[in-house]
Coordinates of C-alpha atoms and ligand atoms in Angstrom, one line a residue:
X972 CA -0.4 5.3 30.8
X973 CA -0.5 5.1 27.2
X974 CA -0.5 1.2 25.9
X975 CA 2.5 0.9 22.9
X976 CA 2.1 0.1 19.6
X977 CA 3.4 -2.5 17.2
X978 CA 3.6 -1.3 13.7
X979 CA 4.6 -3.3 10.3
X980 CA 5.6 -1.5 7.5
X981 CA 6.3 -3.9 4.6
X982 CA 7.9 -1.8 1.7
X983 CA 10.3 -0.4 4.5
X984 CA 11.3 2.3 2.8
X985 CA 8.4 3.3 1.0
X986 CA 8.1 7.2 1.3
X987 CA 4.7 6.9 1.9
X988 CA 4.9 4.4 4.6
X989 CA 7.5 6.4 6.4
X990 CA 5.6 9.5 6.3
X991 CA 2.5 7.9 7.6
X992 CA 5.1 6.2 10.4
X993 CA 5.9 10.0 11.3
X994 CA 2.1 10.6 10.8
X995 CA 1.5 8.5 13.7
X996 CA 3.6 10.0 16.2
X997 CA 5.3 6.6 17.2
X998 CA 7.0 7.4 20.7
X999 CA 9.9 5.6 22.3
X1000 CA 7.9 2.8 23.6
X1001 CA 6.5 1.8 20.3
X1002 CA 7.9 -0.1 17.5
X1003 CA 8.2 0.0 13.8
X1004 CA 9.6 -3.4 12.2
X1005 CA 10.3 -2.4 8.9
X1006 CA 10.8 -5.1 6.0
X1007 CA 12.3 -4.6 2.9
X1008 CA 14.7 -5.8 0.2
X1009 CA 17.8 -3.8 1.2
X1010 CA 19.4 -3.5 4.4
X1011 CA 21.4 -0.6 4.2
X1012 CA 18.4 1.9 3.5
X1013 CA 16.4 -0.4 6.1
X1014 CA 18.7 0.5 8.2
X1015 CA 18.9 4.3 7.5
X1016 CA 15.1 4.9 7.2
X1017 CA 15.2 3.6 10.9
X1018 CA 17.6 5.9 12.1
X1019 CA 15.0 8.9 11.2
X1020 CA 12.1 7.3 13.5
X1021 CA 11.7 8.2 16.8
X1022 CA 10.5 4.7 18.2
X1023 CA 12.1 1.5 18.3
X1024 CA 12.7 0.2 15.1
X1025 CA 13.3 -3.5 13.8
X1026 CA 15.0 -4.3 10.0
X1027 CA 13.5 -7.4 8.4
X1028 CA 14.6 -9.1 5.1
X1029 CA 11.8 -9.3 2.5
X1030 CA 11.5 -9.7 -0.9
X1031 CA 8.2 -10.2 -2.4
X1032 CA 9.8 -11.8 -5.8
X1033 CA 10.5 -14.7 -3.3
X1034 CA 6.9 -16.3 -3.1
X1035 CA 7.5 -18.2 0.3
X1036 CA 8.9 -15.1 2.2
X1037 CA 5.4 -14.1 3.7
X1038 CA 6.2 -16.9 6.5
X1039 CA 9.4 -15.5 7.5
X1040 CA 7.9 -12.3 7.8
X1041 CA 5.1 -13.3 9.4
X1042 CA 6.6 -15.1 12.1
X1043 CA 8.6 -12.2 12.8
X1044 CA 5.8 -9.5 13.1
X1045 CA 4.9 -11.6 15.8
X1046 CA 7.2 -12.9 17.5
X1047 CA 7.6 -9.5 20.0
X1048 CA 4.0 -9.7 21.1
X1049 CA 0.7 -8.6 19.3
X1050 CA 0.4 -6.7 15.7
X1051 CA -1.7 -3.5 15.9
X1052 CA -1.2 -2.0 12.7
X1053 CA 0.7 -3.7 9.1
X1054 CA 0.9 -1.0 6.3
X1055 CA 1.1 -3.2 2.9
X1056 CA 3.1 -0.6 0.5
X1057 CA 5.9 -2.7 -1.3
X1058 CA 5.4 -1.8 -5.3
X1059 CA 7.4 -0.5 -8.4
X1060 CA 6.2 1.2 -11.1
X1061 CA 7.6 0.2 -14.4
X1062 CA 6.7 2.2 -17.7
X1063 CA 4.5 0.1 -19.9
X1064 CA 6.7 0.7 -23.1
X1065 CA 9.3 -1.6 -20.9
X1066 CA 7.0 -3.9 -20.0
X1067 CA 5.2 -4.2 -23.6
X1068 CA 8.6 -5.6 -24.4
X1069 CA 9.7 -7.7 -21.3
X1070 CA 7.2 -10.1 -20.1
X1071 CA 9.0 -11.4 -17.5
X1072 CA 9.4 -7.8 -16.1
X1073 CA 5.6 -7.9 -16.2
X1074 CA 5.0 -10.8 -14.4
X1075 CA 7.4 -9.4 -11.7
X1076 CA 5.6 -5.9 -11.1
X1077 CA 2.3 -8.5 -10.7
X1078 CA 4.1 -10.3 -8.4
X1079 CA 5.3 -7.7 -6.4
X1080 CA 2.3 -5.2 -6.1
X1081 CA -0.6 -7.7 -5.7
X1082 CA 0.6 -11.9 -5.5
X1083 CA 3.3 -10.7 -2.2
X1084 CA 0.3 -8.7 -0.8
X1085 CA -2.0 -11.4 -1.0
X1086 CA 0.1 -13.5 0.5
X1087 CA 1.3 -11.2 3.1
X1088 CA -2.1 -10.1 4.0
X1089 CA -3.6 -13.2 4.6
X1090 CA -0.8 -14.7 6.7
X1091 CA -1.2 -11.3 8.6
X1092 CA -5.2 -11.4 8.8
X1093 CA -4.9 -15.0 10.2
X1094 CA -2.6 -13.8 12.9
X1095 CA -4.4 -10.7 13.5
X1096 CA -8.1 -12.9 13.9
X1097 CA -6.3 -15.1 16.3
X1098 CA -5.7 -12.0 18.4
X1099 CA -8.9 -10.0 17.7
X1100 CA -7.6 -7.1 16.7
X1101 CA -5.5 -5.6 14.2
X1102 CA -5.8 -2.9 11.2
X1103 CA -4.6 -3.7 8.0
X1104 CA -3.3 -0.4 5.3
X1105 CA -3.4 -1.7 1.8
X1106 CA -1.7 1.5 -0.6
X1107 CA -4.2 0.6 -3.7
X1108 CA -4.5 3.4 -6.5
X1109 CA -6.4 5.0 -8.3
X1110 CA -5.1 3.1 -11.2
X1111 CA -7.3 0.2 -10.0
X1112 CA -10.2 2.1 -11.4
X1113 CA -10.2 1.8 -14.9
X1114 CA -7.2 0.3 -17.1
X1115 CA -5.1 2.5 -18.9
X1116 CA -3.5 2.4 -22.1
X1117 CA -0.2 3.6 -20.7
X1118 CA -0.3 1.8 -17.7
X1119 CA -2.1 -1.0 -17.5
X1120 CA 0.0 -4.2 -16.4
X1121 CA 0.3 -1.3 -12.9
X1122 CA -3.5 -1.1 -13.4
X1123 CA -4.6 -4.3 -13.6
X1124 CA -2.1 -5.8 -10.7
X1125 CA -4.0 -2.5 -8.4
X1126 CA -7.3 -3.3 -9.6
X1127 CA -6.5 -7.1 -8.2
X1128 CA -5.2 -5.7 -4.9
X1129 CA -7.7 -3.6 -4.3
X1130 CA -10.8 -6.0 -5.4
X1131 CA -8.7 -8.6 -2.7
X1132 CA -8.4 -5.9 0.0
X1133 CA -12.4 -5.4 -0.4
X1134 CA -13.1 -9.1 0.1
X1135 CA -10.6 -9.6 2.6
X1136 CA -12.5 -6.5 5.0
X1137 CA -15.6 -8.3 4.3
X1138 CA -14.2 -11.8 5.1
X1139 CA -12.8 -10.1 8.6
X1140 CA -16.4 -8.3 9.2
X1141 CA -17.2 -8.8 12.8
X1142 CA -13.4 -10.4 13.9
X1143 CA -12.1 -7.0 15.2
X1144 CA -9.3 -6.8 12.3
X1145 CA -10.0 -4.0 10.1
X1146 CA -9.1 -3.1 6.4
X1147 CA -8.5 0.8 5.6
X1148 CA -8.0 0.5 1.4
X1149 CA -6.1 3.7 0.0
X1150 CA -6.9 4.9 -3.4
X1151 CA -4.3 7.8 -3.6
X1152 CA -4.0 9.1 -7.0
X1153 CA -0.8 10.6 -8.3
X1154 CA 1.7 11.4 -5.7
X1155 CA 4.8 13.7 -5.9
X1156 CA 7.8 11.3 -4.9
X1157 CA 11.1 8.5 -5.5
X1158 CA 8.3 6.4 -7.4
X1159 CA 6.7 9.2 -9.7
X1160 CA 10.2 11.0 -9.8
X1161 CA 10.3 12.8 -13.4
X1162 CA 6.6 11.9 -14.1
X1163 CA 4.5 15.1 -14.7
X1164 CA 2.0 15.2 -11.9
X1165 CA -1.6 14.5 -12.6
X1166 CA -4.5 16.3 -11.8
X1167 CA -5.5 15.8 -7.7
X1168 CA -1.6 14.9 -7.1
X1169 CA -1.0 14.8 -3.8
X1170 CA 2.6 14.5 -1.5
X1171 CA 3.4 11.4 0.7
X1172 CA 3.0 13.6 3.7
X1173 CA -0.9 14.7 2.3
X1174 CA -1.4 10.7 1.7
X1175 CA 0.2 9.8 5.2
X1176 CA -2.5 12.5 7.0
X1177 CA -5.2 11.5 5.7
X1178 CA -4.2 7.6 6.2
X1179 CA -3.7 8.9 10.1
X1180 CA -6.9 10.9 10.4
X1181 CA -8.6 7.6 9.2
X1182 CA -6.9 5.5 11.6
X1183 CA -7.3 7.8 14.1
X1184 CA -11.4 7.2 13.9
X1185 CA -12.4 5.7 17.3
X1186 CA -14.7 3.3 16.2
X1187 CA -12.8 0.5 14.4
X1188 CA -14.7 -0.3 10.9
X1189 CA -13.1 -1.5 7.6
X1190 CA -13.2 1.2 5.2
X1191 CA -12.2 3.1 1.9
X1192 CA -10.1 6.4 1.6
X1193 CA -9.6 8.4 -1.7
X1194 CA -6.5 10.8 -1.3
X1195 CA -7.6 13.3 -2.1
X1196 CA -11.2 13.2 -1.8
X1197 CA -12.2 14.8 -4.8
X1198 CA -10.6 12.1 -6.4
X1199 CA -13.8 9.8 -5.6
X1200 CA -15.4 12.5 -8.2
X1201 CA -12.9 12.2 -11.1
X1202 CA -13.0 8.4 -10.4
X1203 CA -16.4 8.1 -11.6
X1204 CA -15.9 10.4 -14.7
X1205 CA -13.2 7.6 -15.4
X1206 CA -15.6 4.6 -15.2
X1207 CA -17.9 6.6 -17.2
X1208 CA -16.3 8.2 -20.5
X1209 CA -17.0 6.2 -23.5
X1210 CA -14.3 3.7 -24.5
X1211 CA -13.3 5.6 -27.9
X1212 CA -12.5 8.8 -25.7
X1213 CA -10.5 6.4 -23.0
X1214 CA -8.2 4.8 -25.6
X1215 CA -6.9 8.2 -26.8
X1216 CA -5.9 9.5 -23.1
X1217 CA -2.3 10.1 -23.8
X1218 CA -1.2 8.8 -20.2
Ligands
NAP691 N1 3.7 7.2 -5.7 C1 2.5 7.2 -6.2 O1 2.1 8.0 -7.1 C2 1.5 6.2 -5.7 C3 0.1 6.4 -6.1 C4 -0.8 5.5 -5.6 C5 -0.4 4.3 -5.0 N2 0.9 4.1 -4.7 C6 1.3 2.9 -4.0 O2 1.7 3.2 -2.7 C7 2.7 2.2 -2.3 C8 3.9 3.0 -1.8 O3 4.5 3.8 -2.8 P1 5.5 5.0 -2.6 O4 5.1 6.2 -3.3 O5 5.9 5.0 -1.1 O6 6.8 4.4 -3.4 P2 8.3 4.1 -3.0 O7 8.8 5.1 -2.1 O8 9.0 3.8 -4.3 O9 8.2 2.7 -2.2 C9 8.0 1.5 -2.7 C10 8.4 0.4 -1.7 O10 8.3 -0.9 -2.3 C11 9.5 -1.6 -2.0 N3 9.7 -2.7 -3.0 C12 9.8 -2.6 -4.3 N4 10.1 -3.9 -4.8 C13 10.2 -4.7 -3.7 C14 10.5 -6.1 -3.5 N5 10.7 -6.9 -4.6 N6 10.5 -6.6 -2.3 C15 10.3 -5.8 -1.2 N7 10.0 -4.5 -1.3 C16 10.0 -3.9 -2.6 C17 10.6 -0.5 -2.2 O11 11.8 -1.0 -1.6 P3 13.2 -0.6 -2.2 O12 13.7 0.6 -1.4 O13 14.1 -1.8 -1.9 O14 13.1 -0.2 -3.6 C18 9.9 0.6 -1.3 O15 10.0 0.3 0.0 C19 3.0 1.4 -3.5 O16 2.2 0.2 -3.4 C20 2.5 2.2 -4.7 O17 2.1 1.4 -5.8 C21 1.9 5.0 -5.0

């Protein structure tokens, strides 16, 4: 008999999140808490999945609300999976002239994961299993001109997600760190798409192909995988050429 499964997806209605919940063919004996912001599209995001689903506040502005959270992932029985994909992208013109907008995108896509994360690690180590999804970017590579208060809050996340899988080596919780690059959807909407874009459903395959690996190991995916190639021809054009990238 197949053993169900206890998924957290915080970002609740992240597109990608939800198409990597459909990704993972939840069936009516597992569960998918999802946590987010707002209640009502909470609620209707749970209506389209085909397990049982659970709706739980959380705002990552509010720096304390990891322990609600927390608590709450865990108060059914044992965690297998957390997907980490609250985030908002904010153009940097905006943010160039409202600080305190800036300080909010940081706090949202990097301070609430690190908190988050850890409070879920500990749990998780206590338990001796667990796998942790952190949606990193490839805007962590290299800062960009246009974007790079988004940049540098993913290149923190995904420097923490690396240290956190080597600080859980050996506990039986795992780290799988996503570098998608762009990807067609609510968050992008009216953005031209980037070379190597991909769709929330490509990113949510992959993500499920990976966690789908039978031997459990911390590990990194690019999505796509040629975008490991462009990556490097970012870290490695001269700084002259890199200011003048138009986006
Ligand atoms: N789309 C891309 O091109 C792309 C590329 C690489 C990486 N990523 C990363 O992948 C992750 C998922 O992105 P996506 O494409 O699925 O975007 P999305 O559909 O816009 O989802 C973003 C999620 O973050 C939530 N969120 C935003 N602010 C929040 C807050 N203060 N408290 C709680 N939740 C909050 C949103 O909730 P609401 O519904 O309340 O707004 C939504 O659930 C993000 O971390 C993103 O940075 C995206």
């Amino acid at each position: 008999m197949a053993v169900s499964r206890r998924v957290l997806l915080v970002g609740g209605t992240s597109e990608i999140g939800l198409a990597l919940l459909d990704a993972l063919d939840l069936g009516a004996d597992d569960v998918a808490i999802l946590a987010g912001r707002d209640e009502e599209r909470l609620a209707a995001a749970a209506l389209e999945l085909t397990c049982r689903t659970v709706t739980v506040p959380f705002d990552a502005l509010d720096p304390t609300a990891y322990q609600a959270l927390t608590a709450r992932a865990f108060t059914d029985g044992p965690l297998d999976l957390a997907i980490s994909a609250a985030g908002v992208l904010v153009p940097q013109e905006v943010l160039d002239e409202d600080p305190a907008r800036a300080g909010a995108l940081v706090q949202t896509n990097l301070t609430a994961h690190v908190t988050v994360l850890l409070a879920l690690a500990a749990r998780m180590r206590a338990q001796r299993r667990g796998t942790l999804v952190v949606l990193s970017s490839v805007a962590a590579v290299r800062p960009r001109r246009a974007n790079y208060v988004y940049g540098a809050a993913k290149a923190g996340l995904d420097a923490f997600a690396r240290g956190l899988a080597d600080r859980l080596h050996g506990t039986g919780v795992t780290v799988l760190l996503v570098r998608p690059g762009f990807v067609t959807g609510r968050m992008t909407q009216g953005m031209k798409p980037a070379p190597l874009s991909s769709t929330p459903q490509q990113v949510a395959a992959a993500i499920a192909d990976a966690l789908a690996q039978d031997r459990p190991r911390s590990r990194t995916l690019w999505v796509p995988r040629p975008l490991v190639l462009l990556a490097t021809a970012m870290r490695l054009l001269p700084r002259p050429l890199w200011r003048r990238l138009p986006r």
